[in-house]
Short mmCIF file of C-alpha atoms and ligand atoms in Angstrom, two decimals:
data_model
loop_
_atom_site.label_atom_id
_atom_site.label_comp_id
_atom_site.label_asym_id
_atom_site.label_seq_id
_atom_site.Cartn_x
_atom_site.Cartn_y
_atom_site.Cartn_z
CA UNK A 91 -13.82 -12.87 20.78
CA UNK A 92 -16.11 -11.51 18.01
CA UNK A 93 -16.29 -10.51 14.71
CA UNK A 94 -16.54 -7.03 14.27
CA UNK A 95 -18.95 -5.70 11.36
CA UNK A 96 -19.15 -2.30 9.36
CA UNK A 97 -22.31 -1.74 7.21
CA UNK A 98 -21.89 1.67 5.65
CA UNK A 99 -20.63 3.65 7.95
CA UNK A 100 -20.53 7.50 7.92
CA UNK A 101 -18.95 10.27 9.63
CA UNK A 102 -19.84 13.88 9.37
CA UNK A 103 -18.02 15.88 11.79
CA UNK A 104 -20.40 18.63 13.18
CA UNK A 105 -18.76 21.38 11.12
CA UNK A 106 -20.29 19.70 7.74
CA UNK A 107 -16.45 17.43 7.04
CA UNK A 108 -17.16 14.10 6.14
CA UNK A 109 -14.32 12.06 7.39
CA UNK A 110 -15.79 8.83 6.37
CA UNK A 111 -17.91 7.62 3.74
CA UNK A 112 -20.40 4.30 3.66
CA UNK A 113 -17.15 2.37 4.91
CA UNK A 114 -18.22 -1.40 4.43
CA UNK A 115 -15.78 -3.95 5.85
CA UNK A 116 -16.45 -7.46 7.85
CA UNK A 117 -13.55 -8.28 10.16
CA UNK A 118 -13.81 -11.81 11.16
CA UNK A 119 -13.48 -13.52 14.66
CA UNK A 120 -9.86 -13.67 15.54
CA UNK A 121 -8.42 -11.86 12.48
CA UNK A 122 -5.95 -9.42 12.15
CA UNK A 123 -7.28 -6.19 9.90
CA UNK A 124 -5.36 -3.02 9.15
CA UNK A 125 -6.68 0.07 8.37
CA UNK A 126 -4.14 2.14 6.43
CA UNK A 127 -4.12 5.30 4.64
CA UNK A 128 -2.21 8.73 4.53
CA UNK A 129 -2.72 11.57 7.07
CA UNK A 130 -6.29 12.38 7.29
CA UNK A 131 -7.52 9.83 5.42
CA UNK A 132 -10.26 8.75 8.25
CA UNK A 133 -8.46 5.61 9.71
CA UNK A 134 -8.06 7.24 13.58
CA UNK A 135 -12.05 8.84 13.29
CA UNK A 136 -13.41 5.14 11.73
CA UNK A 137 -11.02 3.06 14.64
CA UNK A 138 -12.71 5.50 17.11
CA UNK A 139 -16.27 5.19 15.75
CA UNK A 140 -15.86 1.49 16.76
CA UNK A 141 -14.36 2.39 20.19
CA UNK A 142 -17.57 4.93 20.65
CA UNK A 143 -15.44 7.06 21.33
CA UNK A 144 -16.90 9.35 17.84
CA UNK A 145 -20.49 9.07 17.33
CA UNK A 146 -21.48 7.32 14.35
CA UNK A 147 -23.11 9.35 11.83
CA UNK A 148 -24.65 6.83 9.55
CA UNK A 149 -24.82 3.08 8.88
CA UNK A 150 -24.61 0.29 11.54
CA UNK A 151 -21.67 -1.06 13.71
CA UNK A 152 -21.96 -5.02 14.96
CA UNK A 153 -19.35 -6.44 17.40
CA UNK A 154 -20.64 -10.29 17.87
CA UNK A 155 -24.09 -10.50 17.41
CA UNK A 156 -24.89 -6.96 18.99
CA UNK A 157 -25.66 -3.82 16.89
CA UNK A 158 -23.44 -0.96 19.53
CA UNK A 159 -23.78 2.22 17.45
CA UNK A 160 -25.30 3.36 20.76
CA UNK A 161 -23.82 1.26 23.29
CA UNK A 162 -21.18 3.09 25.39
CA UNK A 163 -17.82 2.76 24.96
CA UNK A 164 -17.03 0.61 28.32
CA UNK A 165 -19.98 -1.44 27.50
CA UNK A 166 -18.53 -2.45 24.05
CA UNK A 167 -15.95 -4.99 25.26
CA UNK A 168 -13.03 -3.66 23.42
CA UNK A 169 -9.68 -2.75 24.31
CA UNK A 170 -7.78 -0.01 22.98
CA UNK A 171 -3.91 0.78 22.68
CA UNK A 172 -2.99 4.52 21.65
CA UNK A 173 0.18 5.44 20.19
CA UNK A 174 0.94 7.61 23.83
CA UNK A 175 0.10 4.50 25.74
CA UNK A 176 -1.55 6.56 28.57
CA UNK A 177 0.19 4.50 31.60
CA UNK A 178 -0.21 6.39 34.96
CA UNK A 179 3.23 7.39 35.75
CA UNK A 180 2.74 6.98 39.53
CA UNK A 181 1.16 3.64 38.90
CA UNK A 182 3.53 0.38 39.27
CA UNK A 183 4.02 -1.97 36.24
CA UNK A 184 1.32 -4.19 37.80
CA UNK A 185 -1.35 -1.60 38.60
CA UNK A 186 -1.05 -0.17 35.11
CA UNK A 187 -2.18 -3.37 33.90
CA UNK A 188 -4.60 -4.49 36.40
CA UNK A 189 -6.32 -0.38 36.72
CA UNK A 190 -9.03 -1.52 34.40
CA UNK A 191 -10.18 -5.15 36.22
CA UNK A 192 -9.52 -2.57 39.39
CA UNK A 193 -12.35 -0.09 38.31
CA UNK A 194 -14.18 -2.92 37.15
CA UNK A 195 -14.51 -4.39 40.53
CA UNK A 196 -12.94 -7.84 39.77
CA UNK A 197 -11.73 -9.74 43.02
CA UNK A 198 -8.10 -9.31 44.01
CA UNK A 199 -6.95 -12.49 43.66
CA UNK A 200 -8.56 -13.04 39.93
CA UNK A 201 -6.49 -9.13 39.23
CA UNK A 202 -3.32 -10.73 40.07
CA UNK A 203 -3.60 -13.82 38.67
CA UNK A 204 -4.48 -12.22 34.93
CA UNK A 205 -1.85 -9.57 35.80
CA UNK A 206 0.79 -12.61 36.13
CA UNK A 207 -0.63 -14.40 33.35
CA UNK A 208 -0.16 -11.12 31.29
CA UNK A 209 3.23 -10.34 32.59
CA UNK A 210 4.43 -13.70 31.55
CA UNK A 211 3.51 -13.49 27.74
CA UNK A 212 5.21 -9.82 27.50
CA UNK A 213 8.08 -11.12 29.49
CA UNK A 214 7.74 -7.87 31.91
CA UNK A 215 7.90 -10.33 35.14
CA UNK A 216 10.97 -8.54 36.41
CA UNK A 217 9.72 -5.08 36.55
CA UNK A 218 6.28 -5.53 37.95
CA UNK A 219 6.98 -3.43 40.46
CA UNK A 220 8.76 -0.81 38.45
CA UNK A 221 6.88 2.87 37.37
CA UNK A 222 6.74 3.40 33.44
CA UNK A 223 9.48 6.15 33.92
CA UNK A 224 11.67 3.42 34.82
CA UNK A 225 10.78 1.68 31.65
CA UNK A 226 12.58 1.56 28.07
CA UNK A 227 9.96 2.20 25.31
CA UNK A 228 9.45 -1.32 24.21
CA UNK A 229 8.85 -2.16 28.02
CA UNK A 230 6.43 0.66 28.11
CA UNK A 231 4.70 -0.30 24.45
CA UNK A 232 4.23 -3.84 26.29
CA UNK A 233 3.03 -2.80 29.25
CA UNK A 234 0.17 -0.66 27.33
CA UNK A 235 -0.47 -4.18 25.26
CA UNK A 236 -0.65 -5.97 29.24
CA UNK A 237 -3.41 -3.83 29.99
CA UNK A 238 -5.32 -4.56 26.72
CA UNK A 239 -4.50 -8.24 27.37
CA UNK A 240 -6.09 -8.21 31.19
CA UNK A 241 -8.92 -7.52 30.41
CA UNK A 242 -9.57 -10.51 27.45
CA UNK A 243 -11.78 -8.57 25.64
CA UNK A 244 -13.80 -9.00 22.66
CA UNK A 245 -11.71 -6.99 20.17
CA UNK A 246 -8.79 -5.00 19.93
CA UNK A 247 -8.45 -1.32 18.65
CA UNK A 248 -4.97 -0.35 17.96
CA UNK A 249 -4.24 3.46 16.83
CA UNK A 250 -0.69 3.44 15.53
CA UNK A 251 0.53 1.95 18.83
CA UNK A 252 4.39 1.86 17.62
CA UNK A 253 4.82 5.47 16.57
CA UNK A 254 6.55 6.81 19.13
CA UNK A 255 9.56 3.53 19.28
CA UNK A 256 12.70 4.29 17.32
CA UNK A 257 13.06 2.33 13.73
CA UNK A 258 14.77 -0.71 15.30
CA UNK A 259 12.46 -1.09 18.11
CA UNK A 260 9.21 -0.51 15.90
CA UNK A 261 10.53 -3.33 13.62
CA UNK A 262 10.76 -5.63 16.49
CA UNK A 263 7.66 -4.84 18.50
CA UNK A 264 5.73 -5.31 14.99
CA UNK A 265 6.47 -9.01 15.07
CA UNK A 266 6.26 -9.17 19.22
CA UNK A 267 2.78 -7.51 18.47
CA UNK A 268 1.76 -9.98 15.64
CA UNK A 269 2.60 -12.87 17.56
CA UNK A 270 1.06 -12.25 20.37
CA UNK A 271 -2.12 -11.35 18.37
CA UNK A 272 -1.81 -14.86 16.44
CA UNK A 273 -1.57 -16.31 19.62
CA UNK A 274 -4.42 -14.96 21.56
CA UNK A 275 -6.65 -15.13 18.80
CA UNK A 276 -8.28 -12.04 19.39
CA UNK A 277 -9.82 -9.52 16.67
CA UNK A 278 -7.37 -6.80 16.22
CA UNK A 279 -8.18 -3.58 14.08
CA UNK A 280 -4.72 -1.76 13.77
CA UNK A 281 -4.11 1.90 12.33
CA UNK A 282 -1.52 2.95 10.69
CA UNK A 283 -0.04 5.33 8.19
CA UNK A 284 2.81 2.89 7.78
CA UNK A 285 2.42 0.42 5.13
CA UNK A 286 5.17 -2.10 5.38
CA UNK A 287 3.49 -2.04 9.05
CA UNK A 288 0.28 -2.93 7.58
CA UNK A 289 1.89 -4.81 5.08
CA UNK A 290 3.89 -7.34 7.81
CA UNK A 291 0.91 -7.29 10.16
CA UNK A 292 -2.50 -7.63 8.67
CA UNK A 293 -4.10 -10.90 7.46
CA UNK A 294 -5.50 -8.48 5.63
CA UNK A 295 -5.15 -4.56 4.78
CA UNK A 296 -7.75 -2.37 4.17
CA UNK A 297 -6.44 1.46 1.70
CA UNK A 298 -8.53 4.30 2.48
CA UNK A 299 -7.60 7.05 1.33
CA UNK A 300 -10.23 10.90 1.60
CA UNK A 301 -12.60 9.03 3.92
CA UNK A 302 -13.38 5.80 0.96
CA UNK A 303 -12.01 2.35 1.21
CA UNK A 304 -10.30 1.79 -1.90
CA UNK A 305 -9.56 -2.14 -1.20
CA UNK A 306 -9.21 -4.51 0.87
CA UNK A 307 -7.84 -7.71 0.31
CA UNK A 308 -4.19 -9.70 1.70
CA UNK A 309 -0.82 -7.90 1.52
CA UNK A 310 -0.07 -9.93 -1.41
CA UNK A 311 -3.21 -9.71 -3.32
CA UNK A 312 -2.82 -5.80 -2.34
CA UNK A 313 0.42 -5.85 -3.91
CA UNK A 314 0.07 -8.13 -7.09
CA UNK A 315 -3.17 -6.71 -7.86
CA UNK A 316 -4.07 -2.95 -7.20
CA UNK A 317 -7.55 -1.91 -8.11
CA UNK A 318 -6.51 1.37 -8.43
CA UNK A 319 -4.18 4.23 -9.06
CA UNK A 320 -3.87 5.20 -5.41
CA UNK A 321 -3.21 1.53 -3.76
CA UNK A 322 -0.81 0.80 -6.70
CA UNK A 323 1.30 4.45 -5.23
CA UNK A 324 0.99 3.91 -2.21
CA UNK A 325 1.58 -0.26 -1.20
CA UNK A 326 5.65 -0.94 -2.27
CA UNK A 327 8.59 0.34 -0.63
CA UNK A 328 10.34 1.87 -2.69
CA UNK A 329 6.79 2.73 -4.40
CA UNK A 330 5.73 1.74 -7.93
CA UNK A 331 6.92 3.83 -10.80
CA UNK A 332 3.80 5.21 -12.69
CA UNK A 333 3.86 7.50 -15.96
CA UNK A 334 1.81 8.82 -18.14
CA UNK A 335 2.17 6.63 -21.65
CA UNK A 336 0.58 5.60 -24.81
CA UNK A 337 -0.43 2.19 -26.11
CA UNK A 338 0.98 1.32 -29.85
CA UNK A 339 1.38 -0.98 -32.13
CA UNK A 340 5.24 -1.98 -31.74
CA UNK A 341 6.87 -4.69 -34.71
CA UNK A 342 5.87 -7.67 -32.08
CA UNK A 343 2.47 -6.69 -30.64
CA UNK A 344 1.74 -3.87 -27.97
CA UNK A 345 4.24 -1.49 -27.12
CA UNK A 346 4.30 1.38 -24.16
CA UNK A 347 4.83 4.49 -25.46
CA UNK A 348 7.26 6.52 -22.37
CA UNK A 349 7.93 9.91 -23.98
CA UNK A 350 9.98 9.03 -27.43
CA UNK A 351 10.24 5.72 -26.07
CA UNK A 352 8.74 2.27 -27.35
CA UNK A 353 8.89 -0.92 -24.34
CA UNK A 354 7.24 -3.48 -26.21
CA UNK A 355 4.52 -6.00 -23.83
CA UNK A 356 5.03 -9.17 -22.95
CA UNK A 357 2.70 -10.92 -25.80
CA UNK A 358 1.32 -13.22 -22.41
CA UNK A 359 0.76 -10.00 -20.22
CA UNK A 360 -1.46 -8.47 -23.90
CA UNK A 361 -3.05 -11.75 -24.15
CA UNK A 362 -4.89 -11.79 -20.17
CA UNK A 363 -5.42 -8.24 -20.29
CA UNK A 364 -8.42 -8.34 -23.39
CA UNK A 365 -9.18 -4.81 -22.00
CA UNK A 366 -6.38 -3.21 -23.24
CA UNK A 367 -6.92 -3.29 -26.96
CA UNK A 368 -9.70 -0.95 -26.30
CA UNK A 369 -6.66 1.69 -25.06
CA UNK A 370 -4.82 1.60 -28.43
CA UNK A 371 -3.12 4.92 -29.64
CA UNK A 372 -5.13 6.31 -26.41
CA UNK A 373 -3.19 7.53 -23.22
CA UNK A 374 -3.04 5.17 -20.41
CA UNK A 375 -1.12 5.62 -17.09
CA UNK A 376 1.32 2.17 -16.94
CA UNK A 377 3.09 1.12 -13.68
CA UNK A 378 6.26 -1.13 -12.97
CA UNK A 379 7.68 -2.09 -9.73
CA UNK A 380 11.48 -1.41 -9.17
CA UNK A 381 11.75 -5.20 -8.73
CA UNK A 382 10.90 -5.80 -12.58
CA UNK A 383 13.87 -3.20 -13.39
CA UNK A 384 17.71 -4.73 -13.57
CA UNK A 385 20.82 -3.72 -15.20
CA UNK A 386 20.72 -5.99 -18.22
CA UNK A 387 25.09 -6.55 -17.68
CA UNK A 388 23.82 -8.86 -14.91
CA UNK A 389 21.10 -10.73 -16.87
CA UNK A 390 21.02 -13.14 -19.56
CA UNK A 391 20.07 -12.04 -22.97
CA UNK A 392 17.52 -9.00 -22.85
CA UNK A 393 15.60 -8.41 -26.40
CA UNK A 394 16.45 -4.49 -27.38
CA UNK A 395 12.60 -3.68 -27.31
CA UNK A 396 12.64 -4.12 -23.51
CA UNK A 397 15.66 -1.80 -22.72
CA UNK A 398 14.76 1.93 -21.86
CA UNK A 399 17.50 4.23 -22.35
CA UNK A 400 18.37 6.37 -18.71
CA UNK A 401 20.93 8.44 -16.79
CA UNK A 402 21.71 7.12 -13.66
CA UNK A 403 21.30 10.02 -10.94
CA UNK A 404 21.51 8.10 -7.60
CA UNK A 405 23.01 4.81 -6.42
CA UNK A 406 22.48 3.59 -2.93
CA UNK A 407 23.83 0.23 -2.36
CA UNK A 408 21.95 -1.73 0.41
CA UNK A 409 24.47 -5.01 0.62
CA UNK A 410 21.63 -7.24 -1.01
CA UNK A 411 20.45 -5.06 -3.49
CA UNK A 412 21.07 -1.14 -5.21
CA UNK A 413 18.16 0.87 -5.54
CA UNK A 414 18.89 3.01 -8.41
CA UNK A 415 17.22 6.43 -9.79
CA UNK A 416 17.13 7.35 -12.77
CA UNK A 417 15.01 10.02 -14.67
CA UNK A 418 12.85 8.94 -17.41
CA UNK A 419 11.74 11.17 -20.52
CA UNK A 420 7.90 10.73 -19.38
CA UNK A 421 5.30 12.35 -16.96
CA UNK A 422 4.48 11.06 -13.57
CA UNK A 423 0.86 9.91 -13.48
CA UNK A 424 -0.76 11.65 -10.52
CA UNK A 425 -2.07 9.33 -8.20
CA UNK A 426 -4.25 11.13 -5.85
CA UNK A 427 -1.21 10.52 -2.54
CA UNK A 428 -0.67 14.10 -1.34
CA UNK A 429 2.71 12.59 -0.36
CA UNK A 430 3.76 11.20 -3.65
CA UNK A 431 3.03 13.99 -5.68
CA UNK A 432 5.40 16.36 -3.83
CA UNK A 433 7.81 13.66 -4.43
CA UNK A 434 7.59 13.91 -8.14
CA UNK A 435 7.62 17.34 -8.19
CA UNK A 436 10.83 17.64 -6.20
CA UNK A 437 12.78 14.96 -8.61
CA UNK A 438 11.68 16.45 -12.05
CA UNK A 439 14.21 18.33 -13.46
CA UNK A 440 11.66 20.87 -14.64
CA UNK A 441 11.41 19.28 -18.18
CA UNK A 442 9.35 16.08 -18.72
CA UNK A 443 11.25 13.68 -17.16
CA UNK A 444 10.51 11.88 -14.03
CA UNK A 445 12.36 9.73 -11.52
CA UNK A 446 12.36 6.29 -11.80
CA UNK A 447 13.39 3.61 -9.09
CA UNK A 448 14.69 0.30 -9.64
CA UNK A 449 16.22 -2.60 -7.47
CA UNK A 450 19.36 -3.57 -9.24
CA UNK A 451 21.41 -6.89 -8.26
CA UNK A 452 24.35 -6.04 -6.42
CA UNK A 453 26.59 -7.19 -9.05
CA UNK A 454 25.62 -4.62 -10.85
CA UNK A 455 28.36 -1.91 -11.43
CA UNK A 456 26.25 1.68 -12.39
CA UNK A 457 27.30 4.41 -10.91
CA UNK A 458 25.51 8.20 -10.83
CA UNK A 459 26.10 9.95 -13.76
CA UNK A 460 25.95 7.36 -16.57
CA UNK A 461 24.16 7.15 -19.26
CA UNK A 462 22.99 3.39 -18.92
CA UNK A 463 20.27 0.90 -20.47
CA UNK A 464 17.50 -0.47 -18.11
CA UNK A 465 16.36 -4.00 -18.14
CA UNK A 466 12.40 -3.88 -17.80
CA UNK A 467 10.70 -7.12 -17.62
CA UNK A 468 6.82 -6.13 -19.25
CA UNK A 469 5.60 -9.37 -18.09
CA UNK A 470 4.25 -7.91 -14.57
CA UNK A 471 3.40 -4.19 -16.21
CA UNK A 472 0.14 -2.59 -14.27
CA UNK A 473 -2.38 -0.71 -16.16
CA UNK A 474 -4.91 1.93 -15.24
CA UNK A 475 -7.31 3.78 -17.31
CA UNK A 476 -6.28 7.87 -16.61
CA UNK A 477 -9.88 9.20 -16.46
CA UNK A 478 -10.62 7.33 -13.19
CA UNK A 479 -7.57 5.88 -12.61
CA UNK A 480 -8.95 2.06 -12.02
CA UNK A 481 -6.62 -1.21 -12.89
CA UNK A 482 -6.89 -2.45 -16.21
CA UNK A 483 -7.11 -6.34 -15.86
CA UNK A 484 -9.98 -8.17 -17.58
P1 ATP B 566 -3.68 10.95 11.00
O1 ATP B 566 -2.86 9.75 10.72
O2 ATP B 566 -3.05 12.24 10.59
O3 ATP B 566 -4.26 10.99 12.40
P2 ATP B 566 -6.21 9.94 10.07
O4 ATP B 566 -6.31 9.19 8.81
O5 ATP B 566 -6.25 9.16 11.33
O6 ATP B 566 -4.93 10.86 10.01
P3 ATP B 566 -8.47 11.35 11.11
O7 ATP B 566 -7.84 11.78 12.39
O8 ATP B 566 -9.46 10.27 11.14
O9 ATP B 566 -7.36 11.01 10.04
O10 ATP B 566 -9.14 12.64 10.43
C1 ATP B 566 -9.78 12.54 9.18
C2 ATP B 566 -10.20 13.91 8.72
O11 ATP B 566 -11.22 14.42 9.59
C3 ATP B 566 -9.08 14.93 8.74
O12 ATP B 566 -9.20 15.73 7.57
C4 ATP B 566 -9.34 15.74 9.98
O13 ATP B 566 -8.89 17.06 9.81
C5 ATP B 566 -10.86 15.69 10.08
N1 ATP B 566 -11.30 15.81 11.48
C6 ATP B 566 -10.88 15.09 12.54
N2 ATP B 566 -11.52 15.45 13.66
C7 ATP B 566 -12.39 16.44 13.31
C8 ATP B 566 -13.36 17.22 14.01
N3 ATP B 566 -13.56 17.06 15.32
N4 ATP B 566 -14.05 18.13 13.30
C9 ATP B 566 -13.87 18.29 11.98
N5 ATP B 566 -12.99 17.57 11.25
C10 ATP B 566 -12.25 16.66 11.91
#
């Protein structure tokens, strides 16, 4: 076991594209870091920089005590997982896992005996003997994790190693996979585009997005506090809502302008936030989870400066909850996820309006069409300045 250590480091592909800039980030022995990020962000070419399987361009790479930027990959006492889980097809259950101690000339007896050991944490004892085609895809996922395991290795590098496992499956090999990590106490770096993945996984989560960490910190610090634009959009499921607004002076303090609309600020929320009376009468992107939304029939008394005025377009009712859209008379702030902004695109109605989500109590009784008011509790409102798009806290 080892901590694993990344002091600046740079990729620059040979063709001039730098996948990843001066990435700084100091995993520590036994912990559980994911690396998350949209397509192309640089998460597969930084997990494979620490594999050596991409040469490092610049900055320095430390597993344990050793510097390895030029240390080959075998030599660097890691163990990967891929999402295709490369087992030999020919191969039995047990020789998949014990190839590597095989090619690394450890006696027979010790082979079988971590092979075992291996097969009795996954709980693939009964098919030993099996070939992965005569495997279900968690059995297969497992036996790619068995093969890691054998080998008790230093670190593990995992690159989106649930990918190819229907919804139900992925959900459940997530918490097999965190377990087993918790258990063995071994450092894990684990990509994914997936962020309740990352989310349900990490000890902590590390956002890039176009090659630069944007933060790293817990889920819930992640969450609760965004240092940006772009982790605000792109941690949440469903995501935050983020417009384009104006700070004013409302009759009881600060208000959020939202088109021709006035949300007055929770005066507590105003009074930690000292920042933001620097962003009076001056545009400034605000952002509200769907969680801080209700339908104010189901609620206790809501003060008419927190209402927003919408039409209901969708309803899906979930059992525990409804997530509800609804367009609101504002702009979507861009947030810099390629993903996202085709999203807002598609659900503007061509004039400036953009959707809104919001997690309703199931008691509530909307339905598509109406023309409704929307609780919004200000107290947990996110701000971020719109030239640079960084959170507005002090
Ligand atoms: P995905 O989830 O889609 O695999 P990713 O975040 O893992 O995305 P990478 O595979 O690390 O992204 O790629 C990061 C960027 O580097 C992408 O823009 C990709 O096109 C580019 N890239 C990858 N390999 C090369 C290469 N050999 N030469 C040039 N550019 C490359």
């Amino acid at each position: 076991m080892a901590e694993v250590v990344l002091d600046k480091v740079t990729k620059r592909y040979p063709n001039g594209f730098q996948a990843v800039t001066e990435l700084d980030l100091d995993i520590a022995d036994g912990e559980f870091l994911v690396l998350v990020g949209p397509s192309g962000c640089g998460k597969s070419t930084a997990l494979r920089m620490i594999a050596g399987l991409e040469e490092i361009s610049d900055g320095v790479l430390r597993i344990g005590d050793k510097v390895v930027n030029d240390v080959h990959p075998k030599d660097r006492d890691i163990a990967m997982v891929f999402q295709n889980y490369a087992l030999y097809p020919h191969m039995s259950v047990a020789d998949n896992i014990g190839f590597a101690l095989k090619l690394a000339k450890v006696p027979r007896s010790e082979i079988e005996r971590r092979v075992k050991e291996a097969a009795s944490i996954l709980e693939l004892d009964p098919v030993l003997d099996r070939k992965p085609g005569q495997l279900s895809g968690g059995q297969r996922q497992r036996v790619a994790m068995g093969r890691a395991i054998v080998r008790q290795p230093a670190a593990f590098l995992m690159d989106e190693p649930l990918s190819n496992l229907d919804a139900k499956l992925r959900v459940q090999m997530r918490a097999e996979i965190a377990r087993l990590q918790r258990n063995l106490g071994v450092t894990t770096i684990y990509v994914t585009h997936d962020q309740v993945e990352a989310m349900t996984m990490g000890d902590r989560v590390a956002v890039l997005n176009a090659g630069v960490l944007q933060q790293v910190d817990s889920p819930q610090t992640l969450y609760d506090r965004p240092d940006n634009l772009f982790v605000a959009a792109f941690i949440g499921s469903p995501a935050m809502n983020l417009f384009e607004g104006t700070l004013v002076a409302g009759a009881n303090g600060l208000a959020v302008r939202l088109g021709s609309h006035d949300l007055a600020l929770d005066p507590a929320t105003v009074s930690e936030r000292s920042a933001l009376s620097a962003y009076r009468d001056r545009p400034i992107v605000v952002g509200f989870r769907p969680e801080d939304l209700d339908d104010p029939a189901t609620l206790n008394e809501v003060p008419s400066d927190r209402l927003l005025p919408a039409k209901i377009e969708l309803v899906e009712a979930l059992g525990s909850e409804l997530v509800v859209h609804f367009g609101v008379a504002a702009k979507a702030a861009e947030t810099g996820d390629p993903d996202r902004v085709e999203e807002a695109r598609i659900a503007s109605d061509g004039e400036e309006k953009a959707t809104c989500v919001a997690r309703f109590s199931p008691y509530s009784k909307v339905r598509s069409g109406e023309d409704v008011m929307i609780a919004v509790n200000t107290r947990n409102f996110h701000f971020f300045d719109p030239s640079n798009g960084a959170a507005i806290w002090g």
